[in-house]
PDB file of C-alpha atoms in Angstrom:
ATOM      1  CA  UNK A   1     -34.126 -14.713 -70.220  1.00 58.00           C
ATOM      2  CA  UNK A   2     -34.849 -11.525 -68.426  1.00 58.00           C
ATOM      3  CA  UNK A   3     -32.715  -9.489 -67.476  1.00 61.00           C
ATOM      4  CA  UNK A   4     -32.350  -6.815 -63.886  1.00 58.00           C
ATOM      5  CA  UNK A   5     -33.215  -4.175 -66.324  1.00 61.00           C
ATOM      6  CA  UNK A   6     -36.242  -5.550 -67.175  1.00 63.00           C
ATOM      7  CA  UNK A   7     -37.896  -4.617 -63.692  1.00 64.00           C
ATOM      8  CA  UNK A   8     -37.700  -1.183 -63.227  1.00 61.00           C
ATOM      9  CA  UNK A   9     -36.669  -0.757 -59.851  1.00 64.00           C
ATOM     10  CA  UNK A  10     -39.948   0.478 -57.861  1.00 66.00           C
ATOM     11  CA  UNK A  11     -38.918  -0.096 -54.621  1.00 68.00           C
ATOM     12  CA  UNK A  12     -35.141   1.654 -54.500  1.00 75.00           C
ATOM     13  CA  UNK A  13     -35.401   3.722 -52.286  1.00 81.00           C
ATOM     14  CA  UNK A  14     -32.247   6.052 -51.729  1.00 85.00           C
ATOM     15  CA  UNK A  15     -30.666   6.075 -47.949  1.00 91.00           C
ATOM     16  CA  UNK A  16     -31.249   8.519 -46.044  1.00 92.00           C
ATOM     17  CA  UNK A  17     -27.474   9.154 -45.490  1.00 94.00           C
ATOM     18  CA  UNK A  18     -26.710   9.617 -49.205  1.00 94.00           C
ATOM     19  CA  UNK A  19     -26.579  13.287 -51.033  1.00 93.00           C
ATOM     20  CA  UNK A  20     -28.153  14.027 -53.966  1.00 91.00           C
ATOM     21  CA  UNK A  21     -25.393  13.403 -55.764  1.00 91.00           C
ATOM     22  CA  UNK A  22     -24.818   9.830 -54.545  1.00 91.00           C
ATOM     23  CA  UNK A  23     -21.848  10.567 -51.978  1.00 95.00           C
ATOM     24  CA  UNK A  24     -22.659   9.669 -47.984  1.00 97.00           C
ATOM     25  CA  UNK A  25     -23.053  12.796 -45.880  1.00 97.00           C
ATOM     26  CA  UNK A  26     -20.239  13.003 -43.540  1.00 98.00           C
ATOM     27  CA  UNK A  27     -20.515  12.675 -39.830  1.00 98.00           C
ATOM     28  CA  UNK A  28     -18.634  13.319 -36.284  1.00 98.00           C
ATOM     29  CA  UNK A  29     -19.319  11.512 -32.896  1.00 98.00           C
ATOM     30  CA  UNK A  30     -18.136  13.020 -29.866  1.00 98.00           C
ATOM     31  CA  UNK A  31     -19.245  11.021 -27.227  1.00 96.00           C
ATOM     32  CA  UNK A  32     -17.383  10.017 -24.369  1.00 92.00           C
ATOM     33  CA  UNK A  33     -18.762   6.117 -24.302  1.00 92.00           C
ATOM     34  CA  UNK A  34     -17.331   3.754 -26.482  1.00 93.00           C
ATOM     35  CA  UNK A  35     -21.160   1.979 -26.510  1.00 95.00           C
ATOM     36  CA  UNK A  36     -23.053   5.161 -27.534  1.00 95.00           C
ATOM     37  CA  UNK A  37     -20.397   5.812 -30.107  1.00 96.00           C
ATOM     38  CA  UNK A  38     -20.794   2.273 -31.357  1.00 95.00           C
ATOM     39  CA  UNK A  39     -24.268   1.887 -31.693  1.00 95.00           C
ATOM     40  CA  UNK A  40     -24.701   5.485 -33.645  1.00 97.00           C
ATOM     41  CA  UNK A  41     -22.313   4.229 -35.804  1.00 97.00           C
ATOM     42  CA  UNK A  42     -24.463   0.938 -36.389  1.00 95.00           C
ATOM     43  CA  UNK A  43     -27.368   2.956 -36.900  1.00 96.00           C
ATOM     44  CA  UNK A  44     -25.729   5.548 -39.157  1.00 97.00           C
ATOM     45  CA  UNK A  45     -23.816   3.523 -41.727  1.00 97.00           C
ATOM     46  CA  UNK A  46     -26.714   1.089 -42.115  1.00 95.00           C
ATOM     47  CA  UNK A  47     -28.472   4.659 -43.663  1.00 96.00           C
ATOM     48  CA  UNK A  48     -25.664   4.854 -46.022  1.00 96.00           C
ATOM     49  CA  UNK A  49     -23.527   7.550 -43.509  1.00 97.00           C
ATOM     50  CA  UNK A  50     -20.356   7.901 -43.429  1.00 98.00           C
ATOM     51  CA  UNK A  51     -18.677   7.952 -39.889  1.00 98.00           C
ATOM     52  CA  UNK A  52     -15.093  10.194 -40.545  1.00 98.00           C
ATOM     53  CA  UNK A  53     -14.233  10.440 -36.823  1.00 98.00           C
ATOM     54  CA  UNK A  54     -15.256   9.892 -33.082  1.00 98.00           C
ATOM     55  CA  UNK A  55     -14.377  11.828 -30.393  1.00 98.00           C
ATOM     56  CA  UNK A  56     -13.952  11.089 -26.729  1.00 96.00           C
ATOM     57  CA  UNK A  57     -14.859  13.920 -25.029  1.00 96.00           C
ATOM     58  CA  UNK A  58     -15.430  18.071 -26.207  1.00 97.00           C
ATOM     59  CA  UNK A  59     -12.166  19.638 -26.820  1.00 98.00           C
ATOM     60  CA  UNK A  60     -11.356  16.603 -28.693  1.00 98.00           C
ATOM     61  CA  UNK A  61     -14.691  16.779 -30.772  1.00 98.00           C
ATOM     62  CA  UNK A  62     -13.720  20.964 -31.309  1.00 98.00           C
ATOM     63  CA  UNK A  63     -10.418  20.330 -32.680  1.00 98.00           C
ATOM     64  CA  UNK A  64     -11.852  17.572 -34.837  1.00 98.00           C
ATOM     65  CA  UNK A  65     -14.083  19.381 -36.035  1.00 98.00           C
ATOM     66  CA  UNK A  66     -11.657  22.202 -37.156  1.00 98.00           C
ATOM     67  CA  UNK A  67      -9.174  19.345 -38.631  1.00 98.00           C
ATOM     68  CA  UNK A  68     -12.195  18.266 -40.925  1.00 97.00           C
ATOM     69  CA  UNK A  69     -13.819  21.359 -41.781  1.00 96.00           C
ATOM     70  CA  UNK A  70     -15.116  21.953 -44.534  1.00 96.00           C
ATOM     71  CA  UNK A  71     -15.351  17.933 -45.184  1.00 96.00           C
ATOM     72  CA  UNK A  72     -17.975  17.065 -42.527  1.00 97.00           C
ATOM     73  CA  UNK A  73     -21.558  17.386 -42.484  1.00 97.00           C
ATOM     74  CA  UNK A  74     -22.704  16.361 -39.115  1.00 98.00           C
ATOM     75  CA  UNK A  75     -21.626  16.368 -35.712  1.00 98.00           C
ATOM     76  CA  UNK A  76     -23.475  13.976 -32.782  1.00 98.00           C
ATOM     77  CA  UNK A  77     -22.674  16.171 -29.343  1.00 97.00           C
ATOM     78  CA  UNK A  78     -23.212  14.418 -26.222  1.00 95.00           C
ATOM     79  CA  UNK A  79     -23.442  16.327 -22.992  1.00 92.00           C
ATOM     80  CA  UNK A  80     -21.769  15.099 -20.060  1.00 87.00           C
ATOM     81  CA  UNK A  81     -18.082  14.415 -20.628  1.00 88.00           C
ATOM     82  CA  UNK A  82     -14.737  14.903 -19.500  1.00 88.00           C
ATOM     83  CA  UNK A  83     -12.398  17.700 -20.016  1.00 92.00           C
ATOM     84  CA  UNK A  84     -14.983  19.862 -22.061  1.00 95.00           C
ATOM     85  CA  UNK A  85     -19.030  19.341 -21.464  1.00 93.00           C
ATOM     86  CA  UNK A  86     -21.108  19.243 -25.371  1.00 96.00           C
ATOM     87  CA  UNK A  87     -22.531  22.573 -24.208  1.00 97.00           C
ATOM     88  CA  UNK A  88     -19.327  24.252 -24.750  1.00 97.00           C
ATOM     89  CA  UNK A  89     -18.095  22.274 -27.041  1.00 98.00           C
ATOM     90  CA  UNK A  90     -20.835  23.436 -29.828  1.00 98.00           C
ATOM     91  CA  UNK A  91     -20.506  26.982 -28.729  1.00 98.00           C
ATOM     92  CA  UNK A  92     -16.852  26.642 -29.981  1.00 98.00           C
ATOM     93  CA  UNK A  93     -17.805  25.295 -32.877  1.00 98.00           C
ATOM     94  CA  UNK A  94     -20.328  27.307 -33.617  1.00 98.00           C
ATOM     95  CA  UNK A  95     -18.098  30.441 -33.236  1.00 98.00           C
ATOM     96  CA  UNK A  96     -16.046  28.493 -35.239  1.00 98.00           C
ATOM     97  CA  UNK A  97     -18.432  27.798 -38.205  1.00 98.00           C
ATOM     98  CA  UNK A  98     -22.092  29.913 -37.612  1.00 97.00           C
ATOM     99  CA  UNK A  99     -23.429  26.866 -40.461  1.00 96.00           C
ATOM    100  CA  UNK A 100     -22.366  23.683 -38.242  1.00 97.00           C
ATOM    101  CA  UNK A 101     -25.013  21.349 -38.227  1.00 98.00           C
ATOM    102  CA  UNK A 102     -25.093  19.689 -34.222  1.00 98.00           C
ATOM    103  CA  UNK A 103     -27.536  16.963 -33.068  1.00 98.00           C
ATOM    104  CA  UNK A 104     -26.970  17.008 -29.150  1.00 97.00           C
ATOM    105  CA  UNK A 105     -27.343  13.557 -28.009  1.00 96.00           C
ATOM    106  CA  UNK A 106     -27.802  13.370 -24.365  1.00 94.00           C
ATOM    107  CA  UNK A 107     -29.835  10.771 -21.465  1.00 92.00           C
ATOM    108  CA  UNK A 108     -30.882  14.346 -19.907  1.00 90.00           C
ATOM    109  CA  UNK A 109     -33.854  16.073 -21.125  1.00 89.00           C
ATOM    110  CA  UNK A 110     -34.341  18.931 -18.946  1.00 88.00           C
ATOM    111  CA  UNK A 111     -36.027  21.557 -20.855  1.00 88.00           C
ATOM    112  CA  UNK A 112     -34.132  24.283 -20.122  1.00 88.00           C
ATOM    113  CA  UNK A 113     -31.267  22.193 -20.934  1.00 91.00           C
ATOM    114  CA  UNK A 114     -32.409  21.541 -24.363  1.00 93.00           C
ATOM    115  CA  UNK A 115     -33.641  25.035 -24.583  1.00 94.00           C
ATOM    116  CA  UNK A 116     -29.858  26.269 -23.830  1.00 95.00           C
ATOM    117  CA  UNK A 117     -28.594  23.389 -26.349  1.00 97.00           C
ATOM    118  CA  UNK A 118     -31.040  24.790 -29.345  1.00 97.00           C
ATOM    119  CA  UNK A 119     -30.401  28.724 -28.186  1.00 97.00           C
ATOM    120  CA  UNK A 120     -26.804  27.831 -28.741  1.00 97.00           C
ATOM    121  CA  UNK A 121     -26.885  27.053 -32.315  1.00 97.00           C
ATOM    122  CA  UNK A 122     -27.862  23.331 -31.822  1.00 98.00           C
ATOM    123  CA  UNK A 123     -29.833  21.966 -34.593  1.00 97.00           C
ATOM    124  CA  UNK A 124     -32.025  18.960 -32.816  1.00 96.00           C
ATOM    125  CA  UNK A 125     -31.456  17.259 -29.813  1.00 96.00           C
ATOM    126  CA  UNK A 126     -32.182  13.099 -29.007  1.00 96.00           C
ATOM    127  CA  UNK A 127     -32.801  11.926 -25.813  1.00 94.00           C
ATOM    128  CA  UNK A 128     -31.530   8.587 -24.895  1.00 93.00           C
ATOM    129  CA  UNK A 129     -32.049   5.252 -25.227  1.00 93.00           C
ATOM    130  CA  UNK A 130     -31.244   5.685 -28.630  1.00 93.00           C
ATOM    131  CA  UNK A 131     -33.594   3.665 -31.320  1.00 90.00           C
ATOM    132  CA  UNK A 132     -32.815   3.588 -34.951  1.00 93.00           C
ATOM    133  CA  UNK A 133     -35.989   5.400 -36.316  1.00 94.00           C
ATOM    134  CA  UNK A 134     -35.320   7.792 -33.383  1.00 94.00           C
ATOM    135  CA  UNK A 135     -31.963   8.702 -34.740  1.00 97.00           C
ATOM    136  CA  UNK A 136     -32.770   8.277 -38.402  1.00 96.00           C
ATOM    137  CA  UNK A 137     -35.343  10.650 -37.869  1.00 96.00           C
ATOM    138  CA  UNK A 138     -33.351  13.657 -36.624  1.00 96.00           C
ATOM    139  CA  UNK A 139     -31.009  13.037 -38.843  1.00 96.00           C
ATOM    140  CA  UNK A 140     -32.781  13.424 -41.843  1.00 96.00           C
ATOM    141  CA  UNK A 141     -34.467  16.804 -40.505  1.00 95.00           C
ATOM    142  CA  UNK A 142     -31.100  18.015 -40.007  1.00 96.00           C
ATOM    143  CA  UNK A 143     -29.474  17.051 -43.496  1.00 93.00           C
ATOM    144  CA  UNK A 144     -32.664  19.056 -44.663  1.00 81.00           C
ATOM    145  CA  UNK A 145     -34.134  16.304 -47.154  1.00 53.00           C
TER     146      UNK A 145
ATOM    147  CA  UNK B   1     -34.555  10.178   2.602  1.00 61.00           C
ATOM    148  CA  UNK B   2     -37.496  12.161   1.283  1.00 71.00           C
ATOM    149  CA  UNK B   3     -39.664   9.483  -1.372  1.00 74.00           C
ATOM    150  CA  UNK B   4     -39.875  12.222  -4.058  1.00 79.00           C
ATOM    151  CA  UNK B   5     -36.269  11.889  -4.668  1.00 82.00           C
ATOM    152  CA  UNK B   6     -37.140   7.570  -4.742  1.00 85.00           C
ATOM    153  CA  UNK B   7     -39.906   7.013  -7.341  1.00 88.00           C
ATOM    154  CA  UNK B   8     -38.089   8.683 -10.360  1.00 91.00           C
ATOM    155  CA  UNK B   9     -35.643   6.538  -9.871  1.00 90.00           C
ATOM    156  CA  UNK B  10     -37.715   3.835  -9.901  1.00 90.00           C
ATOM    157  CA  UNK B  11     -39.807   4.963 -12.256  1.00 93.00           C
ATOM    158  CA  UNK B  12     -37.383   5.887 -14.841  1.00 93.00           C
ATOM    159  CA  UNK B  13     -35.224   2.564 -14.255  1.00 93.00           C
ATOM    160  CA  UNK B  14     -38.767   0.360 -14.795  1.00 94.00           C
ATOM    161  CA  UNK B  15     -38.887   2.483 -18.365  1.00 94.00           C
ATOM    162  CA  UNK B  16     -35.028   1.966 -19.194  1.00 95.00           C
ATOM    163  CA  UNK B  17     -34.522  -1.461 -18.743  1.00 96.00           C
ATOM    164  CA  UNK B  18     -37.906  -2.313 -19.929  1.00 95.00           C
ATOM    165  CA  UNK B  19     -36.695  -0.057 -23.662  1.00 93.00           C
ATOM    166  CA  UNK B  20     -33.503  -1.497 -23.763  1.00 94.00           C
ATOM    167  CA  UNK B  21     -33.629  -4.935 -22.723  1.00 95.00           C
ATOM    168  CA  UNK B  22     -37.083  -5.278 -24.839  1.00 92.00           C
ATOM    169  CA  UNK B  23     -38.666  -7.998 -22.035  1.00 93.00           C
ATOM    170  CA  UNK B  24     -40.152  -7.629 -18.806  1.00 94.00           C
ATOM    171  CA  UNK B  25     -39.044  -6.210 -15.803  1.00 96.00           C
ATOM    172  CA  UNK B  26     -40.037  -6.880 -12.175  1.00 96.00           C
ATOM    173  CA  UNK B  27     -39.347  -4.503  -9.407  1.00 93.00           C
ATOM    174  CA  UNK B  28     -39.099  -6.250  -6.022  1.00 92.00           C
ATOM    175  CA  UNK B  29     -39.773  -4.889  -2.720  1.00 91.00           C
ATOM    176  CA  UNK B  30     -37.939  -1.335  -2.017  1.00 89.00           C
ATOM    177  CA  UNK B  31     -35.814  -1.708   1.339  1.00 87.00           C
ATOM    178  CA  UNK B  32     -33.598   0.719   3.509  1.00 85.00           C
ATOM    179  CA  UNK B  33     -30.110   0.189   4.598  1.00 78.00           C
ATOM    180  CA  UNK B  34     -27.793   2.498   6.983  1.00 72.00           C
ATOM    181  CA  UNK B  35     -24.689   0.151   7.222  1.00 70.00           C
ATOM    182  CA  UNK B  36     -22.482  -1.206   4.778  1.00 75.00           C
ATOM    183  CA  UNK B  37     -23.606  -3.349   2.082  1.00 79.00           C
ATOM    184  CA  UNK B  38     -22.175  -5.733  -0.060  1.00 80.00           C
ATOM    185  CA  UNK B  39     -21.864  -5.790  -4.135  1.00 85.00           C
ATOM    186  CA  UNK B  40     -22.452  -8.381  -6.225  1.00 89.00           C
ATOM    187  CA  UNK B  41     -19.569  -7.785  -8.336  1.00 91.00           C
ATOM    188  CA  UNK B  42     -20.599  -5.042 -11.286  1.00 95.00           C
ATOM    189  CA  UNK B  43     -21.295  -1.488 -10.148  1.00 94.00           C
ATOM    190  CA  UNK B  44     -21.563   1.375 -11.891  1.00 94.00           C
ATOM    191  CA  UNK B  45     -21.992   4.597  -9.876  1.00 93.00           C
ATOM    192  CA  UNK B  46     -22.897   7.983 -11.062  1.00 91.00           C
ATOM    193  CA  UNK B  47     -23.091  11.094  -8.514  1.00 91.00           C
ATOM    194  CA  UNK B  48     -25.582  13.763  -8.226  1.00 90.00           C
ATOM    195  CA  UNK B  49     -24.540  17.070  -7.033  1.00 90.00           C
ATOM    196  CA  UNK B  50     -27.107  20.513  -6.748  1.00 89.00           C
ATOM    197  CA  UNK B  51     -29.798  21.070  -4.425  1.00 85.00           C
ATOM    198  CA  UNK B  52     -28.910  17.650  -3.327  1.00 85.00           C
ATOM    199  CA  UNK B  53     -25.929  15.622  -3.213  1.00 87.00           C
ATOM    200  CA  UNK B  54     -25.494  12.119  -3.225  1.00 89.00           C
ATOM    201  CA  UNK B  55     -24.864   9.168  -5.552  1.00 90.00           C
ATOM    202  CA  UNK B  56     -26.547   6.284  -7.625  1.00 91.00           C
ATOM    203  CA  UNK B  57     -25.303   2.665  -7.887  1.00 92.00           C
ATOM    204  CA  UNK B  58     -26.396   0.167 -10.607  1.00 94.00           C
ATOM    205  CA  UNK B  59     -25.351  -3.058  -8.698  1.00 93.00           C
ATOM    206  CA  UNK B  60     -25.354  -6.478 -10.201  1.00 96.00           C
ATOM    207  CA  UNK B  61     -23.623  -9.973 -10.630  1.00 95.00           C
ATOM    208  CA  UNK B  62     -20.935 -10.648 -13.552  1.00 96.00           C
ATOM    209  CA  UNK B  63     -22.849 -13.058 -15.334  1.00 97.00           C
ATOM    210  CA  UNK B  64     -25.823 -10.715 -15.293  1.00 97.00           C
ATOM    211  CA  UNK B  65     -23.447  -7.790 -16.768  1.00 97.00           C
ATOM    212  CA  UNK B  66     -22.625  -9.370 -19.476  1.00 97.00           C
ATOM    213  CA  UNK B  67     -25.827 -10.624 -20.518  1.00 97.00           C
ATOM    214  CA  UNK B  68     -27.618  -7.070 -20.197  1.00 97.00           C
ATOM    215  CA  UNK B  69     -24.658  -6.110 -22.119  1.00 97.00           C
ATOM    216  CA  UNK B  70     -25.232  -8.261 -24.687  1.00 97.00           C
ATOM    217  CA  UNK B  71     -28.890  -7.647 -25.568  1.00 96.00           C
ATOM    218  CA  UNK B  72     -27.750  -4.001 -25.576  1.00 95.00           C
ATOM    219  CA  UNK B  73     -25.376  -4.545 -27.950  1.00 95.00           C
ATOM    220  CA  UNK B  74     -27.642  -6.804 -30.343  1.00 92.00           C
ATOM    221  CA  UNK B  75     -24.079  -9.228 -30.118  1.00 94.00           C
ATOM    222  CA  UNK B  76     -22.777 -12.283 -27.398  1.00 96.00           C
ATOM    223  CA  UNK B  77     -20.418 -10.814 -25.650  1.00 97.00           C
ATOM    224  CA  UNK B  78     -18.401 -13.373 -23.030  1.00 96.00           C
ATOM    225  CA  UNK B  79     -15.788 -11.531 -21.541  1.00 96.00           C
ATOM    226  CA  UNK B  80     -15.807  -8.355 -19.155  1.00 95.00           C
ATOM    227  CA  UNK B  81     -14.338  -6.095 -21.785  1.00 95.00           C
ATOM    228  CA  UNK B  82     -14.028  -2.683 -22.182  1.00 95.00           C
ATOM    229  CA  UNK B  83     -17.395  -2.830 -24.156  1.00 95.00           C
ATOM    230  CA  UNK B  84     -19.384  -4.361 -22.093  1.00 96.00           C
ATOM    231  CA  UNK B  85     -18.091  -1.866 -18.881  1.00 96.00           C
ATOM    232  CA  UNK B  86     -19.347   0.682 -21.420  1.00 95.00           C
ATOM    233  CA  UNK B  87     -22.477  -0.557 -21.878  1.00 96.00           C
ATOM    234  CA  UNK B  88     -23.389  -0.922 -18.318  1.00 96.00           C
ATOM    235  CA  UNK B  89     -21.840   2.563 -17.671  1.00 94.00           C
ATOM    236  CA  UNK B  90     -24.574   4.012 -20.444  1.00 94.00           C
ATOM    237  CA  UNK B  91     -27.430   2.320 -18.845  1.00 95.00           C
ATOM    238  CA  UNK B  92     -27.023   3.757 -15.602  1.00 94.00           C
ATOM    239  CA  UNK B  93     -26.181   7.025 -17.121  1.00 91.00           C
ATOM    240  CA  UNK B  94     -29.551   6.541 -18.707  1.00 94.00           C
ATOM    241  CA  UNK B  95     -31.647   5.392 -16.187  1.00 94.00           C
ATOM    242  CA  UNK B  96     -30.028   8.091 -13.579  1.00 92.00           C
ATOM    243  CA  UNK B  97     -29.978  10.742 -16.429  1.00 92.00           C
ATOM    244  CA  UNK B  98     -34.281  10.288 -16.732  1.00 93.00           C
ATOM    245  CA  UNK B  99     -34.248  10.649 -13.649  1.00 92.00           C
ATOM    246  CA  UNK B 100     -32.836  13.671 -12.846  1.00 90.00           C
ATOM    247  CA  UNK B 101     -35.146  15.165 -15.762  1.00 91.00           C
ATOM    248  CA  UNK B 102     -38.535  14.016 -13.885  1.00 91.00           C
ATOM    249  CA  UNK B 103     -36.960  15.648 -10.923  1.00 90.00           C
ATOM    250  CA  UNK B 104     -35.959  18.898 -12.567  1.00 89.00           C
ATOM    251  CA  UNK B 105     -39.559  19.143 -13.689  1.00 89.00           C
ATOM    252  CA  UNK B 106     -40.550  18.560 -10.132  1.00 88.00           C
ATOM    253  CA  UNK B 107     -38.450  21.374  -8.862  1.00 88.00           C
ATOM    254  CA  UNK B 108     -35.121  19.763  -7.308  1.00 86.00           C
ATOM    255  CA  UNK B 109     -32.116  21.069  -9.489  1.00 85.00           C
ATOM    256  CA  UNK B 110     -29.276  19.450  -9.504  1.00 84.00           C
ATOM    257  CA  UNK B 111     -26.918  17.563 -12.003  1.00 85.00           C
ATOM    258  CA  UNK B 112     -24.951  14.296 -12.689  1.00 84.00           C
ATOM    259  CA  UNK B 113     -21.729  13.500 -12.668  1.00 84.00           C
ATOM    260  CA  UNK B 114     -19.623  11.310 -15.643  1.00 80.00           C
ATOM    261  CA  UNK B 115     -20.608   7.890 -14.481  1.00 86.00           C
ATOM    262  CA  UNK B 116     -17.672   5.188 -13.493  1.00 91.00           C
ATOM    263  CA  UNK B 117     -17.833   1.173 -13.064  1.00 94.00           C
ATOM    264  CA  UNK B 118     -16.188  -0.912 -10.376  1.00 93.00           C
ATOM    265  CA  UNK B 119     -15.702  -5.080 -10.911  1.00 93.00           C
ATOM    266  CA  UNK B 120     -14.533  -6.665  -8.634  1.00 91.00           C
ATOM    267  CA  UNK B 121     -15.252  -9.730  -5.967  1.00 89.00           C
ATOM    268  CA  UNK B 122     -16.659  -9.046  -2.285  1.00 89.00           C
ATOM    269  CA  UNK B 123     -16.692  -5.627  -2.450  1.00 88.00           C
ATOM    270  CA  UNK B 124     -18.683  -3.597  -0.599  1.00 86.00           C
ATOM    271  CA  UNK B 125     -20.414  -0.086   0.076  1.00 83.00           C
ATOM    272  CA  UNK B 126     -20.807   2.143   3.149  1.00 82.00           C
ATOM    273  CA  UNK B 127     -22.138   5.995   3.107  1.00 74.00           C
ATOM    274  CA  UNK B 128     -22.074   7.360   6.053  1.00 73.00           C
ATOM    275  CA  UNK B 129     -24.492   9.668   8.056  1.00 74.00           C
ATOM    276  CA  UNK B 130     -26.744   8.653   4.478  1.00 78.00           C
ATOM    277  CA  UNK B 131     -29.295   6.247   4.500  1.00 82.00           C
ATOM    278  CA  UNK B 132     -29.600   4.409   1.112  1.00 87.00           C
ATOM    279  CA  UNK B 133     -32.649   2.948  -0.315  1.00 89.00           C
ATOM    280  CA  UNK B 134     -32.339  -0.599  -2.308  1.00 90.00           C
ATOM    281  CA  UNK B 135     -34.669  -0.686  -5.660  1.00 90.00           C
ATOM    282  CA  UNK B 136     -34.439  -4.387  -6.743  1.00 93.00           C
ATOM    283  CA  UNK B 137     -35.213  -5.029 -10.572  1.00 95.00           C
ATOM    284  CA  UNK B 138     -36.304  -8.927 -11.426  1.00 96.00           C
ATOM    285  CA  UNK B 139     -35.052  -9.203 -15.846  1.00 97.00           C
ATOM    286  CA  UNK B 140     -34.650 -11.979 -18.118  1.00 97.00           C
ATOM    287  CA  UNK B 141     -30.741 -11.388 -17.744  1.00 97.00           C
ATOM    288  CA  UNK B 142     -31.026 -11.608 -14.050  1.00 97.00           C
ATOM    289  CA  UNK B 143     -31.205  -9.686 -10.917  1.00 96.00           C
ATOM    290  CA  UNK B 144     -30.145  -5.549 -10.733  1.00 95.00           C
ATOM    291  CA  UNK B 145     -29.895  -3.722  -7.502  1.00 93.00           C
ATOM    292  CA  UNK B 146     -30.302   0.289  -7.824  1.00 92.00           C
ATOM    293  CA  UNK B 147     -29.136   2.019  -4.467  1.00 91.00           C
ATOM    294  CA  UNK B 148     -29.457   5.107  -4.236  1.00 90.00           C
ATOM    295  CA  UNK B 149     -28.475   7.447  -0.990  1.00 89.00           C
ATOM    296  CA  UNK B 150     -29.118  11.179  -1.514  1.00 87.00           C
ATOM    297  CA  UNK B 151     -29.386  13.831   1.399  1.00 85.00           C
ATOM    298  CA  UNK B 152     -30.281  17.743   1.036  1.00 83.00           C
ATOM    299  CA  UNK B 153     -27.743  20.128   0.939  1.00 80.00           C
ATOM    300  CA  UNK B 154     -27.185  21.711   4.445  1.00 68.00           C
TER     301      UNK B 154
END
């Protein structure tokens, strides 16, 4: 009788959201609607990420992000919210830590608004409707594989 | 109402549904109203504020809501939870959010505000001294009504 070992595995592939070393890269959502927020997290754990926390709006997302440093890997920033915009929100957190990794996730594409975003220390920036492939995408130019 | 201000609405809420809903969408015959109109029930409003002011409302009937919400979501959803407010919120945030970007390009600066959603049974809408213009959208989930009023700044 054979055996799973005897078919080497060809077609593993490794997700996207795994490290090298086999544990999930660690992500934050701050994103003021509870659909957004849901349907990253869809599209991220189905890669094998792990999502540690969501935030509702950009002070909340800072002060997460300072309560999980160093354990976090990624942080999704959306742009219009309450209480704190995303645009100030990574500028604390990149005076906070100059190595954060940011996606900015926002239904506004102005140029100079994404311009501002990247200036700022923002690592890639999605335009919405979100798509999986969209979002896989960025992510994986971001966790650098 | 100046019609640069109309067709990226239009325009960018013919490319939204159409991406999220993954079917076809119809738009119907543009009309103006000045007086109050009514609401079928789910609105979601987001308002612009820069070079112009005004506001944007995604109008449309319960059972409609929920079954634009559902597609979105890739799930059935029955009940006018917080989800499905959530979801409807997001797609006008979207469709109003594209927009404003088309606009930008063309000049007009000006941004959005955090969008909110009324439910609700014969409500209705007035703006006064601003004319709004209706954009009717025809999808497989049923009828949406995007009115939009926006004036320049004086």
């Amino acid at each position: 009788m054979k055996t799973k070992e005897d078919f080497p595995e060809i077609n593993a592939r490794r997700p996207d959201g795994l490290k090298p070393e086999g544990t999930p890269y660690r992500v934050l959502i701050v994103d003021d609607s509870m659909f957004v927020a849901k349907q990253l997290n869809q599209i991220l754990t189905s890669e094998g990420y792990q999502v540690v926390a969501t935030a509702g709006d950009g002070l909340e997302g800072y002060e997460k992000y300072k309560e999980l440093y160093p354990n976090l890997d990624v942080v999704t920033m959306d742009i219009t919210m309450p209480k704190m915009d995303g645009l100030s929100a990574l500028q604390k957190i990149m005076e906070f830590d100059k190595n954060a990794k940011v996606i900015m996730i926002s239904a506004l594409g102005k140029q100079d608004l994404v311009k501002q975003a990247l200036v700022a220390g923002a690592k890639n920036y999605i335009v919405k409707p979100l798509d999986r492939k969209k979002v896989l995408e960025r992510f994986l130019s971001v966790v650098g594989k | 109402m100046r019609v640069e201000y109309i067709n990226p609405f239009v325009e960018s809420a013919f490319n939204v549904l159409k991406e999220v809903l993954q079917g076809e969408v119809k738009r119907g015959e543009l009309y103006l109203k000045s007086t109050s109109i009514p609401v079928m029930g789910v609105a979601a409003i987001v308002g612009l504020a820069g070079d112009v002011e005004g506001r944007v409302l995604f109008d449309m009937d319960k059972p409609t809501a929920l079954k634009v919400a559902s597609v979105m979501n890739g799930e059935e959803l029955k009940v006018m939870d917080e989800l499905v407010k959530a979801t409807i919120t997001e797609l006008a945030n979207m469709i109003t959010a594209q927009a404003v970007t088309k606009l930008h390009e063309l000049g007009f600066k000006f941004d959005l505000t955090p969008p909110a959603i009324f439910t609700g049974e014969n409500m209705e809408v007035s703006d006064q001294d601003v004319e709004a213009l209706i954009v009717p959208m025809e999808t497989a989930q049923g009828k949406l009504e995007i009115n939009v009023a926006i004036r320049e700044r004086g």
